[in-house]
Amino acid sequence: MKNKYPPLITRADIEAIHRGNQLNRQVLQAGLNNLVKSVHEGNQQSAELIKEVTTKWKN
């Protein structure tokens, strides 16, 4: 028995969605990596500043 209606979504549609999802995942991962780097650098700068301030207060 053959269906008389075409599928609502084709294999090509599914593959295009999959490729789009992969690209989105890559972009998000890159963005998260940059955010983590930025936060880490900010934390290091804060730690250095705190050390400087505590050293000045001790002296």
Short mmCIF file of N, CA and C in Angstrom, two decimals:
data_model
loop_
_atom_site.label_atom_id
_atom_site.label_comp_id
_atom_site.label_asym_id
_atom_site.label_seq_id
_atom_site.Cartn_x
_atom_site.Cartn_y
_atom_site.Cartn_z
N MET A 1 0.85 -1.17 0.00
CA MET A 1 0.00 0.00 0.00
C MET A 1 0.90 1.25 0.00
N LYS A 2 0.69 2.11 -0.97
CA LYS A 2 1.50 3.32 -1.09
C LYS A 2 0.71 4.52 -0.57
N ASN A 3 1.41 5.37 0.14
CA ASN A 3 0.79 6.57 0.70
C ASN A 3 0.57 7.57 -0.43
N LYS A 4 -0.61 8.16 -0.52
CA LYS A 4 -0.89 9.09 -1.60
C LYS A 4 -0.40 10.51 -1.32
N TYR A 5 0.02 10.79 -0.08
CA TYR A 5 0.52 12.11 0.28
C TYR A 5 2.03 12.07 0.42
N PRO A 6 2.70 13.13 -0.04
CA PRO A 6 4.16 13.17 0.15
C PRO A 6 4.48 13.39 1.62
N PRO A 7 5.68 13.00 2.06
CA PRO A 7 6.03 13.22 3.47
C PRO A 7 6.09 14.71 3.78
N LEU A 8 5.76 15.06 5.01
CA LEU A 8 5.79 16.46 5.42
C LEU A 8 7.22 16.98 5.51
N ILE A 9 8.14 16.10 5.85
CA ILE A 9 9.55 16.47 5.95
C ILE A 9 10.37 15.39 5.24
N THR A 10 11.26 15.83 4.39
CA THR A 10 12.02 14.87 3.59
C THR A 10 13.36 14.55 4.26
N ARG A 11 14.01 13.55 3.74
CA ARG A 11 15.34 13.17 4.23
C ARG A 11 16.31 14.36 4.07
N ALA A 12 16.20 15.08 2.96
CA ALA A 12 17.07 16.24 2.73
C ALA A 12 16.82 17.31 3.79
N ASP A 13 15.54 17.51 4.16
CA ASP A 13 15.22 18.48 5.22
C ASP A 13 15.87 18.07 6.53
N ILE A 14 15.77 16.80 6.86
CA ILE A 14 16.34 16.29 8.11
C ILE A 14 17.85 16.47 8.11
N GLU A 15 18.50 16.19 6.98
CA GLU A 15 19.96 16.34 6.89
C GLU A 15 20.36 17.81 7.00
N ALA A 16 19.57 18.70 6.39
CA ALA A 16 19.88 20.14 6.48
C ALA A 16 19.74 20.62 7.92
N ILE A 17 18.71 20.16 8.60
CA ILE A 17 18.52 20.52 10.01
C ILE A 17 19.68 19.99 10.84
N HIS A 18 20.09 18.77 10.57
CA HIS A 18 21.20 18.17 11.30
C HIS A 18 22.48 18.98 11.09
N ARG A 19 22.76 19.38 9.85
CA ARG A 19 23.96 20.19 9.57
C ARG A 19 23.87 21.53 10.30
N GLY A 20 22.69 22.13 10.29
CA GLY A 20 22.50 23.39 11.01
C GLY A 20 22.74 23.23 12.49
N ASN A 21 22.25 22.13 13.04
CA ASN A 21 22.45 21.87 14.47
C ASN A 21 23.93 21.69 14.78
N GLN A 22 24.65 21.02 13.90
CA GLN A 22 26.09 20.83 14.12
C GLN A 22 26.82 22.17 14.10
N LEU A 23 26.46 23.03 13.14
CA LEU A 23 27.10 24.36 13.07
C LEU A 23 26.78 25.18 14.31
N ASN A 24 25.53 25.14 14.74
CA ASN A 24 25.14 25.88 15.95
C ASN A 24 25.92 25.38 17.15
N ARG A 25 26.08 24.07 17.25
CA ARG A 25 26.82 23.48 18.36
C ARG A 25 28.27 23.96 18.35
N GLN A 26 28.88 24.01 17.15
CA GLN A 26 30.27 24.46 17.04
C GLN A 26 30.40 25.93 17.44
N VAL A 27 29.47 26.76 16.98
CA VAL A 27 29.52 28.18 17.31
C VAL A 27 29.33 28.38 18.81
N LEU A 28 28.38 27.66 19.39
CA LEU A 28 28.16 27.78 20.84
C LEU A 28 29.37 27.31 21.63
N GLN A 29 29.98 26.21 21.20
CA GLN A 29 31.15 25.69 21.90
C GLN A 29 32.29 26.69 21.84
N ALA A 30 32.51 27.29 20.67
CA ALA A 30 33.58 28.29 20.53
C ALA A 30 33.29 29.49 21.43
N GLY A 31 32.04 29.92 21.46
CA GLY A 31 31.67 31.05 22.31
C GLY A 31 31.87 30.75 23.78
N LEU A 32 31.49 29.54 24.19
CA LEU A 32 31.68 29.15 25.59
C LEU A 32 33.16 29.07 25.94
N ASN A 33 33.96 28.54 25.03
CA ASN A 33 35.41 28.47 25.27
C ASN A 33 35.99 29.87 25.46
N ASN A 34 35.56 30.82 24.62
CA ASN A 34 36.05 32.19 24.76
C ASN A 34 35.59 32.81 26.07
N LEU A 35 34.36 32.53 26.46
CA LEU A 35 33.84 33.06 27.72
C LEU A 35 34.62 32.51 28.91
N VAL A 36 34.90 31.21 28.88
CA VAL A 36 35.66 30.59 29.97
C VAL A 36 37.05 31.20 30.05
N LYS A 37 37.69 31.41 28.89
CA LYS A 37 39.02 32.03 28.87
C LYS A 37 38.96 33.43 29.49
N SER A 38 37.95 34.19 29.08
CA SER A 38 37.82 35.56 29.56
C SER A 38 37.60 35.60 31.07
N VAL A 39 36.74 34.73 31.56
CA VAL A 39 36.48 34.68 33.01
C VAL A 39 37.74 34.27 33.75
N HIS A 40 38.46 33.29 33.21
CA HIS A 40 39.69 32.83 33.84
C HIS A 40 40.71 33.96 33.92
N GLU A 41 40.87 34.71 32.81
CA GLU A 41 41.80 35.83 32.82
C GLU A 41 41.36 36.90 33.83
N GLY A 42 40.06 37.15 33.89
CA GLY A 42 39.55 38.12 34.86
C GLY A 42 39.81 37.67 36.28
N ASN A 43 39.65 36.37 36.53
CA ASN A 43 39.91 35.83 37.87
C ASN A 43 41.38 35.97 38.23
N GLN A 44 42.26 35.73 37.27
CA GLN A 44 43.69 35.87 37.53
C GLN A 44 44.04 37.32 37.85
N GLN A 45 43.47 38.25 37.08
CA GLN A 45 43.74 39.67 37.33
C GLN A 45 43.22 40.07 38.71
N SER A 46 42.05 39.57 39.08
CA SER A 46 41.48 39.89 40.40
C SER A 46 42.37 39.33 41.50
N ALA A 47 42.85 38.11 41.32
CA ALA A 47 43.71 37.50 42.32
C ALA A 47 44.99 38.31 42.50
N GLU A 48 45.57 38.76 41.40
CA GLU A 48 46.80 39.56 41.49
C GLU A 48 46.53 40.88 42.20
N LEU A 49 45.42 41.51 41.89
CA LEU A 49 45.07 42.77 42.53
C LEU A 49 44.86 42.57 44.03
N ILE A 50 44.19 41.50 44.40
CA ILE A 50 43.95 41.22 45.82
C ILE A 50 45.28 40.99 46.54
N LYS A 51 46.20 40.28 45.89
CA LYS A 51 47.52 40.07 46.50
C LYS A 51 48.24 41.39 46.72
N GLU A 52 48.17 42.27 45.71
CA GLU A 52 48.82 43.58 45.84
C GLU A 52 48.23 44.38 47.00
N VAL A 53 46.93 44.39 47.10
CA VAL A 53 46.26 45.16 48.15
C VAL A 53 46.58 44.59 49.52
N THR A 54 46.53 43.27 49.66
CA THR A 54 46.81 42.66 50.96
C THR A 54 48.27 42.89 51.35
N THR A 55 49.17 42.85 50.36
CA THR A 55 50.59 43.09 50.63
C THR A 55 50.78 44.53 51.13
N LYS A 56 50.10 45.48 50.51
CA LYS A 56 50.21 46.89 50.94
C LYS A 56 49.66 47.06 52.35
N TRP A 57 48.56 46.38 52.67
CA TRP A 57 47.98 46.50 54.01
C TRP A 57 48.87 45.87 55.07
N LYS A 58 49.58 44.79 54.70
CA LYS A 58 50.48 44.14 55.66
C LYS A 58 51.68 45.03 55.95
N ASN A 59 52.14 45.74 54.93
CA ASN A 59 53.33 46.59 55.09
C ASN A 59 52.88 47.91 55.60
#
